[in-house]
XYZ file of C-alpha atoms in Angstrom:
757
model
C 47.647 105.570 28.120
C 44.715 104.199 30.142
C 43.860 101.001 28.245
C 45.592 97.747 27.371
C 44.680 94.237 26.231
C 45.140 90.974 28.114
C 44.643 88.247 25.485
C 41.351 89.443 23.898
C 40.117 91.257 26.992
C 40.174 95.063 27.037
C 41.495 96.477 30.323
C 40.654 100.002 31.367
C 42.435 101.424 34.417
C 39.363 103.310 35.597
C 37.529 99.987 36.075
C 40.306 97.954 37.734
C 39.928 96.964 41.387
C 42.882 97.442 43.709
C 43.666 93.697 43.712
C 43.485 93.494 39.907
C 45.831 96.458 39.636
C 48.637 94.403 41.211
C 47.734 91.360 39.083
C 47.868 93.551 35.989
C 51.357 94.782 36.910
C 52.544 91.177 37.200
C 50.921 90.246 33.875
C 52.806 93.122 32.284
C 56.106 91.827 33.658
C 55.344 88.479 32.028
C 54.720 90.180 28.667
C 51.007 89.384 28.643
C 49.734 92.940 28.063
C 49.587 94.597 24.640
C 48.716 97.994 23.223
C 45.150 98.044 21.759
C 46.398 100.273 18.908
C 49.718 98.866 17.689
C 49.771 95.474 19.414
C 53.194 96.013 21.004
C 53.919 94.806 24.533
C 53.062 97.248 27.311
C 53.347 97.364 31.100
C 51.432 99.067 33.872
C 53.206 101.873 35.728
C 52.491 102.266 39.446
C 54.838 104.710 41.126
C 54.864 107.715 43.420
C 55.431 110.651 41.099
C 52.837 109.937 38.379
C 49.383 108.415 38.014
C 49.064 104.732 37.024
C 49.248 104.279 33.257
C 50.215 101.764 30.601
C 53.465 102.371 28.728
C 55.318 100.731 25.834
C 58.385 98.718 26.785
C 60.200 99.845 23.650
C 60.788 103.487 24.578
C 62.583 104.199 21.302
C 59.313 104.013 19.372
C 57.032 107.077 19.325
C 53.768 106.721 21.312
C 50.675 105.600 19.418
C 48.774 108.550 17.962
C 45.250 107.188 17.819
C 43.040 106.430 20.794
C 41.186 103.106 20.820
C 37.615 102.656 21.900
C 37.810 102.535 25.666
C 36.403 99.675 27.651
C 33.708 101.901 29.140
C 32.670 103.101 25.665
C 32.615 99.498 24.496
C 30.365 98.611 27.421
C 27.969 101.387 26.467
C 27.882 100.124 22.890
C 27.319 96.560 24.097
C 24.475 97.688 26.375
C 22.079 97.767 23.372
C 21.295 95.396 20.497
C 19.576 95.983 17.154
C 16.490 93.754 16.718
C 13.749 94.078 14.063
C 14.783 97.663 13.449
C 14.634 98.590 17.129
C 17.520 99.390 19.553
C 16.824 97.295 22.664
C 18.777 97.184 25.956
C 20.630 93.974 26.757
C 20.096 92.154 30.039
C 22.163 93.384 32.993
C 23.806 91.461 35.806
C 22.275 91.956 39.239
C 25.532 90.955 41.010
C 27.511 93.612 42.831
C 30.092 95.284 40.621
C 33.741 95.338 41.698
C 34.612 98.741 43.096
C 37.305 100.315 40.894
C 40.570 101.379 42.488
C 40.523 105.064 43.397
C 44.051 106.342 42.929
C 44.985 108.939 45.522
C 47.617 111.411 44.398
C 50.757 111.859 46.490
C 51.273 115.259 48.050
C 54.025 117.275 49.668
C 53.916 118.150 53.338
C 53.246 121.870 53.579
C 53.210 124.485 56.306
C 56.933 124.560 57.059
C 58.548 127.924 57.819
C 60.692 129.608 55.182
C 64.385 128.723 54.990
C 66.619 131.291 56.661
C 70.362 130.677 56.157
C 72.320 130.741 59.400
C 74.962 133.462 59.613
C 77.828 132.260 61.848
C 79.004 134.596 64.576
C 82.614 135.666 64.804
C 84.417 134.408 67.895
C 86.687 137.064 69.383
C 89.112 134.677 71.042
C 90.092 131.379 69.441
C 92.750 129.056 70.821
C 95.720 128.350 68.486
C 94.837 124.648 68.478
C 91.333 125.462 67.176
C 92.872 127.588 64.441
C 95.146 124.668 63.530
C 92.096 122.391 63.387
C 90.286 124.802 61.090
C 93.324 125.018 58.826
C 93.030 121.257 58.380
C 89.361 121.559 57.429
C 87.861 120.762 60.838
C 85.570 123.777 61.062
C 83.450 124.238 64.189
C 80.330 126.341 64.468
C 79.805 128.534 67.542
C 77.940 125.917 69.582
C 80.401 123.185 68.664
C 83.314 125.461 69.566
C 81.825 126.149 72.983
C 81.286 122.424 73.602
C 84.887 121.655 72.607
C 86.537 124.333 74.740
C 84.349 124.108 77.879
C 86.334 121.447 79.688
C 85.762 121.929 83.428
C 82.662 120.790 85.287
C 79.663 118.749 84.123
C 78.581 119.434 80.553
C 75.435 118.281 78.785
C 75.682 118.614 75.000
C 72.283 118.215 73.371
C 73.247 117.084 69.893
C 70.328 117.010 67.489
C 70.260 114.793 64.426
C 73.074 115.557 61.958
C 74.636 118.187 64.244
C 78.218 116.840 64.121
C 78.477 115.213 67.558
C 81.357 112.947 66.519
C 83.333 116.005 65.437
C 82.649 117.613 68.828
C 83.745 114.559 70.816
C 86.935 113.990 68.851
C 87.851 117.696 68.746
C 87.157 118.003 72.480
C 89.376 115.011 73.259
C 92.144 116.462 71.076
C 91.695 119.849 72.780
C 92.145 118.222 76.195
C 95.357 116.577 74.985
C 96.886 119.543 73.153
C 95.488 122.705 74.735
C 94.848 121.574 78.317
C 97.849 119.170 78.456
C 95.775 116.386 79.995
C 97.520 113.018 79.927
C 95.791 110.608 77.541
C 95.598 107.947 80.259
C 93.481 110.310 82.376
C 90.766 110.589 79.713
C 87.893 108.087 79.515
C 86.020 108.133 76.186
C 82.981 105.825 76.120
C 81.067 104.857 72.977
C 78.200 102.442 72.339
C 79.814 100.481 69.519
C 83.346 99.321 68.767
C 82.892 100.779 65.288
C 82.254 104.262 66.739
C 85.328 103.999 68.988
C 87.498 102.992 66.022
C 86.111 105.811 63.858
C 86.878 108.392 66.553
C 90.459 107.183 66.951
C 91.034 107.268 63.201
C 89.587 110.764 62.961
C 91.791 112.074 65.793
C 94.923 110.792 64.071
C 94.268 113.403 61.386
C 94.226 116.269 63.906
C 97.269 118.558 64.497
C 100.012 117.045 66.661
C 97.933 114.025 67.714
C 100.164 110.958 67.596
C 99.331 107.243 67.544
C 100.820 107.061 71.037
C 98.290 109.647 72.263
C 95.378 107.770 70.737
C 96.536 104.377 72.023
C 96.960 105.746 75.551
C 93.348 106.925 75.689
C 91.022 104.708 77.720
C 88.365 104.373 75.038
C 85.842 101.813 73.898
C 82.368 100.509 74.665
C 80.949 100.235 78.170
C 81.379 96.476 78.080
C 84.974 96.503 76.852
C 86.105 99.133 79.377
C 84.448 97.650 82.449
C 85.343 94.096 81.511
C 89.014 95.134 81.511
C 88.563 96.512 85.025
C 87.033 93.216 86.161
C 89.847 91.221 84.555
C 92.469 93.356 86.270
C 90.997 92.863 89.753
C 89.319 89.437 89.554
C 91.005 87.664 86.674
C 90.207 84.106 87.800
C 86.497 84.756 88.077
C 86.102 86.617 84.770
C 88.103 84.536 82.306
C 86.794 84.898 78.748
C 86.416 81.118 78.468
C 83.502 81.389 80.938
C 81.626 83.956 78.823
C 78.253 82.917 77.383
C 78.602 84.547 73.974
C 75.544 83.432 72.050
C 71.813 83.720 72.629
C 71.290 80.060 71.732
C 73.461 79.113 74.737
C 71.283 81.237 77.008
C 68.119 79.822 75.453
C 69.294 76.264 76.098
C 69.792 77.120 79.781
C 66.346 78.725 79.931
C 64.773 75.683 78.276
C 66.183 73.404 80.979
C 64.409 75.548 83.556
C 61.334 75.921 81.356
C 60.764 72.178 81.129
C 60.552 72.046 84.929
C 57.743 74.598 84.688
C 56.016 72.843 81.784
C 56.883 75.470 79.155
C 56.975 73.925 75.694
C 60.194 74.511 73.729
C 58.339 75.307 70.512
C 55.465 77.258 72.010
C 57.014 79.506 74.654
C 58.860 82.606 73.354
C 62.258 82.082 74.966
C 63.773 84.864 72.872
C 61.279 87.285 74.408
C 62.070 85.956 77.883
C 65.782 86.562 77.304
C 65.024 90.150 76.325
C 62.905 90.644 79.447
C 65.633 89.221 81.701
C 68.220 91.469 80.042
C 65.986 94.501 80.616
C 65.656 93.668 84.302
C 69.388 93.162 84.710
C 70.334 96.371 82.917
C 67.831 98.216 85.107
C 69.565 96.768 88.209
C 66.469 94.768 89.074
C 67.411 91.427 90.612
C 64.971 88.524 91.183
C 64.032 89.601 94.706
C 63.242 93.142 93.486
C 60.653 92.108 90.891
C 56.893 91.972 91.403
C 55.455 90.298 88.287
C 52.397 91.965 86.739
C 51.057 89.026 84.709
C 51.562 85.355 83.810
C 54.248 86.234 81.255
C 56.333 88.085 83.855
C 55.785 85.276 86.370
C 57.253 82.781 83.897
C 60.124 85.132 83.036
C 60.921 85.699 86.712
C 61.000 81.930 87.310
C 63.387 81.531 84.367
C 65.469 84.510 85.568
C 66.036 82.869 88.977
C 66.864 79.495 87.446
C 69.099 81.040 84.767
C 71.161 82.914 87.346
C 71.426 79.783 89.503
C 72.510 77.542 86.599
C 74.953 80.159 85.334
C 76.579 80.702 88.705
C 76.797 76.964 89.402
C 78.643 76.492 86.124
C 80.954 79.439 86.799
C 79.644 81.254 83.715
C 78.733 84.869 83.004
C 77.060 86.808 80.171
C 77.579 90.268 78.683
C 75.125 91.909 81.101
C 77.140 90.483 84.030
C 80.202 92.437 82.890
C 78.525 95.718 83.826
C 76.695 94.385 86.888
C 79.896 92.685 88.081
C 81.877 95.914 87.772
C 79.107 97.853 89.516
C 79.208 95.445 92.456
C 83.032 95.474 92.482
C 83.159 99.258 92.822
C 80.295 99.414 95.348
C 81.868 96.747 97.571
C 85.462 98.028 97.253
C 85.625 101.789 97.974
C 89.421 101.768 97.635
C 89.218 100.425 94.075
C 86.495 102.940 93.215
C 88.581 105.813 94.576
C 91.548 104.681 92.487
C 89.538 105.013 89.257
C 87.905 108.244 90.400
C 91.374 109.770 90.679
C 92.540 108.096 87.475
C 89.870 109.514 85.169
C 90.086 113.310 85.301
C 87.820 113.713 82.272
C 84.967 111.476 81.184
C 83.271 111.775 77.783
C 80.220 109.696 76.838
C 78.767 109.353 73.347
C 75.091 108.562 72.545
C 74.091 109.358 76.110
C 70.381 108.955 75.302
C 71.004 105.208 74.894
C 72.434 104.728 78.385
C 70.724 102.364 80.827
C 70.520 102.284 84.624
C 73.652 100.255 85.375
C 75.755 102.277 82.915
C 74.474 105.545 84.368
C 75.234 104.501 87.932
C 78.778 103.471 86.955
C 79.395 106.852 85.322
C 78.014 108.729 88.320
C 80.370 106.855 90.641
C 83.463 107.441 88.499
C 82.773 111.166 88.005
C 82.025 111.934 91.659
C 85.441 113.424 92.523
C 86.525 115.206 89.325
C 82.983 116.200 88.302
C 84.415 116.641 84.787
C 81.881 114.622 82.845
C 80.745 115.532 79.350
C 77.779 113.661 77.915
C 76.657 114.059 74.311
C 73.223 112.889 73.254
C 69.729 113.724 72.105
C 66.700 112.817 74.186
C 64.640 113.023 70.973
C 66.538 109.983 69.692
C 66.086 107.759 72.745
C 64.571 104.641 71.129
C 65.982 101.685 73.082
C 63.642 101.327 76.055
C 63.606 97.550 75.481
C 67.298 97.614 76.495
C 66.663 99.859 79.496
C 67.501 103.262 77.989
C 65.345 106.177 79.075
C 65.338 109.880 78.104
C 65.001 110.705 81.810
C 68.757 110.172 82.225
C 69.255 113.251 80.024
C 66.282 115.113 81.474
C 67.517 114.623 85.056
C 71.235 115.050 84.370
C 71.251 118.600 85.734
C 69.606 117.353 88.951
C 72.226 114.629 89.429
C 75.120 116.927 88.444
C 74.516 120.406 89.894
C 75.994 123.386 88.012
C 75.785 121.516 84.717
C 76.334 123.661 81.665
C 73.951 122.852 78.789
C 74.967 123.479 75.170
C 72.595 122.798 72.292
C 74.017 121.840 68.904
C 71.213 123.262 66.793
C 72.711 123.186 63.278
C 71.764 120.210 61.140
C 74.413 119.508 58.470
C 72.690 116.451 57.003
C 69.144 117.147 55.892
C 67.442 119.782 53.773
C 65.419 122.540 55.393
C 62.062 120.966 54.491
C 63.050 117.647 56.108
C 64.448 119.300 59.242
C 61.411 121.559 59.607
C 59.059 118.579 59.231
C 61.026 116.563 61.797
C 60.920 119.525 64.206
C 57.145 119.682 63.933
C 56.791 115.928 64.475
C 58.918 115.755 67.638
C 57.594 119.016 69.129
C 54.381 117.175 70.107
C 56.286 115.071 72.683
C 55.880 116.312 76.244
C 58.859 114.546 77.833
C 61.779 116.296 76.111
C 64.246 119.176 76.223
C 62.933 122.028 74.089
C 65.083 122.609 70.994
C 64.688 123.419 67.314
C 67.089 122.175 64.664
C 68.152 124.506 61.848
C 69.137 123.188 58.419
C 72.238 124.401 56.595
C 70.872 123.858 53.092
C 67.584 123.971 51.217
C 68.273 121.353 48.538
C 65.689 118.671 47.856
C 61.912 118.790 47.970
C 59.363 118.844 50.779
C 58.650 115.396 52.285
C 56.076 113.408 50.303
C 53.008 111.545 51.518
C 51.911 108.791 49.132
C 48.887 106.529 49.469
C 49.186 102.862 48.398
C 46.080 100.699 48.575
C 47.932 98.041 50.615
C 51.347 96.566 51.374
C 51.693 95.044 47.900
C 51.145 98.362 46.147
C 53.364 100.108 48.697
C 56.240 97.840 47.674
C 55.554 98.244 43.951
C 55.390 102.038 44.147
C 58.659 102.308 46.083
C 60.604 99.934 43.838
C 59.280 101.776 40.760
C 60.358 105.124 42.215
C 63.838 103.853 43.089
C 64.290 102.304 39.634
C 63.306 105.620 38.008
C 65.818 107.580 40.084
C 68.624 105.091 39.410
C 67.846 105.296 35.693
C 68.266 109.069 36.019
C 71.743 108.678 37.549
C 71.304 107.950 41.265
C 73.347 105.219 42.972
C 71.543 102.302 44.674
C 73.220 103.158 47.987
C 71.453 106.535 47.940
C 68.263 104.745 49.078
C 67.025 103.325 52.358
C 63.658 101.715 53.095
C 62.884 101.843 56.819
C 60.252 99.971 58.804
C 59.110 99.596 62.394
C 59.252 95.782 62.676
C 60.696 93.062 60.463
C 57.273 91.691 59.505
C 56.524 94.967 57.689
C 59.357 94.279 55.228
C 57.773 91.179 53.652
C 56.258 92.795 50.550
C 59.143 95.170 49.833
C 61.642 92.310 50.168
C 59.648 90.260 47.653
C 59.388 93.113 45.174
C 63.108 93.883 45.405
C 63.922 90.182 45.046
C 61.835 90.110 41.855
C 63.594 93.201 40.489
C 67.182 93.509 39.289
C 68.060 96.145 41.900
C 70.910 95.273 44.286
C 69.810 95.450 47.919
C 70.974 94.458 51.392
C 69.081 93.467 54.547
C 70.017 93.034 58.203
C 71.964 89.822 58.738
C 69.697 88.802 61.607
C 66.480 89.598 59.708
C 64.473 86.381 59.760
C 62.826 85.396 56.472
C 59.117 86.191 56.716
C 58.026 82.676 55.761
C 60.352 81.251 58.427
C 58.804 83.266 61.254
C 57.277 81.011 63.872
C 53.621 81.986 63.440
C 53.911 81.944 59.641
C 55.574 78.501 59.610
C 52.912 77.138 61.962
C 50.107 78.401 59.742
C 51.636 77.333 56.433
C 52.262 73.866 57.863
C 48.548 73.052 57.448
C 48.723 73.867 53.727
C 52.026 72.031 53.276
C 50.564 68.918 54.869
C 47.496 69.132 52.616
C 49.800 69.122 49.582
C 52.082 66.383 50.907
C 50.620 64.131 53.600
C 54.051 62.627 54.276
C 55.656 65.989 55.112
C 56.938 65.226 58.611
C 58.492 68.694 58.985
C 55.112 70.309 58.308
C 53.595 67.936 60.824
C 56.121 69.082 63.435
C 55.454 72.743 62.638
C 51.703 72.500 63.182
C 51.902 70.679 66.557
C 52.160 73.940 68.569
C 49.058 75.295 66.805
C 47.183 72.176 67.984
C 48.496 72.767 71.526
C 50.527 69.564 71.338
C 54.058 69.200 72.626
C 56.839 68.907 70.081
C 57.988 65.607 71.606
C 54.945 63.900 70.073
C 56.679 63.981 66.680
C 58.516 60.780 67.680
C 55.199 59.053 68.357
C 53.903 60.204 64.960
C 56.961 58.686 63.271
C 56.393 55.441 65.192
C 52.721 55.343 64.138
C 53.730 55.837 60.494
C 55.787 52.652 60.720
C 53.394 50.597 62.863
C 50.233 51.584 60.970
C 51.976 51.840 57.564
C 50.366 55.225 57.000
C 51.345 58.761 56.106
C 52.198 61.522 58.600
C 48.744 63.139 58.429
C 46.949 59.877 59.224
C 49.452 59.089 61.991
C 48.806 62.497 63.535
C 45.095 61.723 63.763
C 45.801 58.533 65.728
C 47.862 60.151 68.496
C 46.669 59.442 72.044
C 46.935 62.535 74.232
C 44.877 61.378 77.195
C 42.271 64.072 76.521
C 39.098 62.872 74.796
C 38.180 66.258 73.292
C 41.685 66.609 71.844
C 41.682 63.108 70.361
C 38.280 63.753 68.730
C 39.669 66.937 67.205
C 42.696 65.056 65.858
C 40.483 62.338 64.340
C 38.699 64.983 62.225
C 41.928 66.639 61.178
C 42.807 64.622 58.002
C 39.553 65.531 56.260
C 39.843 69.178 57.289
C 43.434 69.456 56.090
C 42.825 67.610 52.814
C 40.071 70.072 51.948
C 42.552 72.955 51.994
C 44.391 72.029 48.788
C 41.347 72.736 46.612
C 40.904 76.255 48.019
C 42.623 79.479 47.058
C 45.513 80.302 49.436
C 43.532 83.128 51.048
C 40.470 80.946 51.614
C 42.703 78.185 53.009
C 44.331 80.581 55.498
C 40.948 81.895 56.624
C 39.703 78.341 57.184
C 42.847 77.490 59.182
C 42.376 80.627 61.262
C 38.663 80.190 62.006
C 37.738 76.512 61.650
C 40.989 74.878 62.769
C 41.479 77.109 65.823
C 44.636 78.918 64.718
C 43.326 82.262 65.991
C 43.147 80.779 69.526
C 46.781 79.734 69.254
C 47.848 83.224 68.112
C 45.986 84.857 70.993
C 47.666 82.536 73.491
C 51.118 83.149 72.028
C 50.430 86.884 71.858
C 50.355 86.987 75.637
C 53.670 85.173 75.908
C 55.780 86.391 73.000
C 57.575 89.589 72.116
C 54.850 92.242 71.984
C 56.724 94.105 69.243
C 56.503 91.164 66.838
C 52.880 90.109 67.163
C 51.703 86.857 65.643
C 48.485 88.558 64.552
C 50.575 90.978 62.423
C 52.186 87.991 60.717
C 48.828 86.352 60.034
C 47.387 89.514 58.473
C 50.498 90.015 56.364
C 50.439 86.393 55.233
C 46.853 86.795 54.038
C 47.818 89.909 52.074
C 50.622 87.909 50.398
C 48.209 85.053 49.628
C 45.921 87.295 47.554
C 48.461 87.279 44.719
C 48.048 83.515 44.142
C 45.209 81.392 42.834
C 46.355 77.975 44.077
C 48.062 76.699 47.219
C 50.902 74.925 45.428
C 52.200 78.070 43.724
C 51.876 79.995 47.002
C 53.985 77.430 48.886
C 56.561 77.430 46.088
C 56.716 81.213 46.365
C 57.223 80.976 50.149
C 60.079 78.481 49.666
C 61.675 80.668 47.013
C 61.521 83.812 49.168
C 63.044 81.978 52.147
C 65.911 80.835 49.926
C 66.283 84.376 48.555
C 66.623 85.728 52.091
C 69.678 83.519 52.637
C 71.086 84.373 49.229
C 70.747 88.133 49.707
C 72.554 87.949 53.059
C 75.316 85.867 51.505
C 75.773 88.248 48.567
C 75.355 91.523 50.485
C 79.101 91.920 51.064
C 79.579 91.855 47.285
C 77.255 94.858 46.838
C 79.241 98.007 47.686
C 76.344 99.975 46.197
C 72.942 98.654 47.169
C 69.529 99.754 48.386
C 69.319 99.370 52.187
C 66.379 97.548 53.713
C 66.455 97.890 57.519
C 64.578 98.671 60.712
C 64.426 102.223 62.037
C 66.410 101.118 65.086
C 69.254 99.833 62.906
C 69.289 103.000 60.780
C 70.132 105.274 63.700
C 73.383 107.149 63.076
C 73.227 106.543 59.320
C 72.179 108.823 56.464
C 70.847 108.410 52.936
C 69.923 110.769 50.136
C 66.438 109.212 49.804
C 64.459 107.572 52.604
C 61.112 105.734 52.409
C 59.241 105.066 55.670
C 56.847 102.115 55.442
C 53.391 101.907 57.000
C 53.127 105.440 58.409
C 49.671 104.659 59.771
C 48.241 104.110 63.233
C 49.081 100.539 64.151
C 52.231 100.597 62.012
C 54.038 103.685 63.285
C 52.961 104.153 66.037
C 52.830 100.421 66.656
C 49.657 98.786 67.978
C 51.239 98.003 71.345
C 52.000 101.701 71.983
C 48.431 102.646 71.139
C 47.158 99.972 73.523
C 49.310 101.458 76.297
C 48.094 104.946 75.435
C 44.456 103.829 75.770
C 45.360 102.601 79.275
C 46.703 106.049 80.160
C 50.424 105.403 79.544
C 52.017 107.960 77.195
C 55.625 106.710 77.416
C 55.408 104.104 74.658
C 53.648 106.508 72.295
C 56.298 109.166 72.896
C 59.029 106.653 72.040
C 57.177 105.776 68.828
C 57.187 109.478 67.917
C 60.937 109.561 68.582
C 61.235 106.615 66.193
C 59.417 108.605 63.518
C 61.800 111.513 64.183
C 64.867 109.261 63.886
C 63.570 107.755 60.635
C 62.810 111.172 59.116
C 66.206 112.618 59.997
C 68.080 109.832 58.171
C 67.101 111.565 54.904
C 69.367 114.147 53.319
C 67.341 115.321 50.300
C 64.103 113.393 49.831
C 61.789 111.807 52.378
C 58.703 109.692 51.657
C 55.986 108.546 54.070
C 53.860 105.600 52.906
C 50.311 106.149 54.172
C 48.559 102.833 53.542
C 44.826 102.951 52.870
C 44.514 99.314 54.007
C 46.883 97.483 56.354
C 46.596 93.761 56.944
C 43.287 93.714 55.081
C 41.707 96.410 57.267
C 41.118 100.119 56.695
C 44.110 102.131 57.887
C 44.371 105.742 58.993
C 47.322 108.132 58.636
C 49.762 108.099 61.541
C 48.762 110.574 64.220
C 52.368 111.790 64.078
C 51.730 113.229 60.620
C 49.076 115.636 61.874
C 51.524 118.466 62.320
């Protein structure tokens, strides 16, 4: 059904613009669309599997049989009038017609090789313990079996996505205990999360003859927990837990003390980004005297790094990074202590080795030097944490650092269908810096990955939510679905559409509400102040965008009392000591008041161009976290604004969505079955039946910053972005969808270069 009525207006899909398509969907949800034939309420369908069309809400009634006069036919009829017996053409508008939305059909990714089932080889000799494991349902393929039973010397296990690495690590540990009679206290099992360590212990308790005493005697846990225990044992007074700086806000407060000495504004400077940079340096074993800053941002971070370390040491405090650095220094400076642990740990096993950083790698090298029995399990194709200091080179150079290393590749993928695995293989094969390997799927269920083509972020969200709702209606569970994105700002539209639906969903607990992001708050503050000139919070939020220090808010409050005026007027009377700035402030009330009469989009464009907000974003862009660019937020905010005709309703929407963000986080624990909304980084290690990857376009994935580096001749960032695409794709078990936006942030977008396979 291609036509519907909105009040007395005939709507024909073929003539709708892309923006009106989304408006029409929302009118349908409000019950404002009717069938031109029977008059019943209809809605507009916009999904992935079928073309856009109108449909009756009451599905029990048969579809209308007759076809009404279409809008285009009506236009043709209206193009002529009868006058004095003659048929004369009517006058035509000379204004430019709105370009109708050109729907682009989704398509499956083709070109994958045919599925060839893997025939397992028969092992001639199998240890009785392995047979006992198999009798309990712990079946190992040939590569897994070799990794479990090869216990002497350095071993590099390249475990591709879904290849059963946890089974290998737990079975290998059990094999050491039962078949090789290694004492549990002589085994060091290192994981990256406490959850992974707990899961491995629980799994081993189900293995033959493994007792709770065996599991408890293992030295297992995360890098931090293991090496902190070593520090406590040897230097208890210095490393008491009461001296630990646990929270980022504590670190930020220390940085801000140092920042004020350097003239860095609390509200303007990205202290969270500085903390991340300092952590990267520390985990890479780069101390203040080792660093040669490359730009103003690094100069400021280095200054803060020196001051932070000085303040921390003076107060007798330490942070989580110091646990590893402290243990590294302890072992380097005390050869007798190092030798004790080298003789203690006969076998070392490390999970998720691709995520290891410099200090962790150096610690492992030291501990394994005597026994040389180190087994590392990881996948260089899933190394995606460079911002924490991880680097695939630790895997790539492992054989150089540990001569006579045996390499075993776990090539069987037990998670994803053949079409998904084959597509992922073709994506990652384009990376140059990797170990060559090809994953093989164990099943051919599900369809080939789908490329679909939304007009923009709003339609992307609508199409995905429609598709999920259809599948749930057909019997799927909400927890069968994950929506993955590169950065949090990309989740704005999909969060809003899910919040407006009745689908249960969960988001990351630390995911900041889009309308609470710093750049977004700063920009919206102009509109808020235009709607309420006494809004002192809005006044405070726009100070950074005017390049004014946050401390001036007290002077504004004083002026409100002394001059008996509102916050906007008081702001215009502030004395900064700079004539050009004071002139700019004097003009501000008139400029801000004019915003309330504009559409939200027009208001944002005026704030950006006429009120200098673009200059502020550029300045912050050089100081903040490059992965979360303010310019991305501005573009996304303007896309959101297109849905609204007046500023008041737009601000109410922003307030509502911010409140919904808190509510969803609060209720997420009550949703055992819910759609997952998360970043690609957070999805690593997880799996879902259906996965949707947002913004698979250049600038989205790969991110703009990686493309900038690539243009400068640096391939490393782009290769990590491709690994991110690989990780995202291999979360899917049966169905995988790539959203290829035609417009992103209001500009023409082009398919991700990673999809040219």
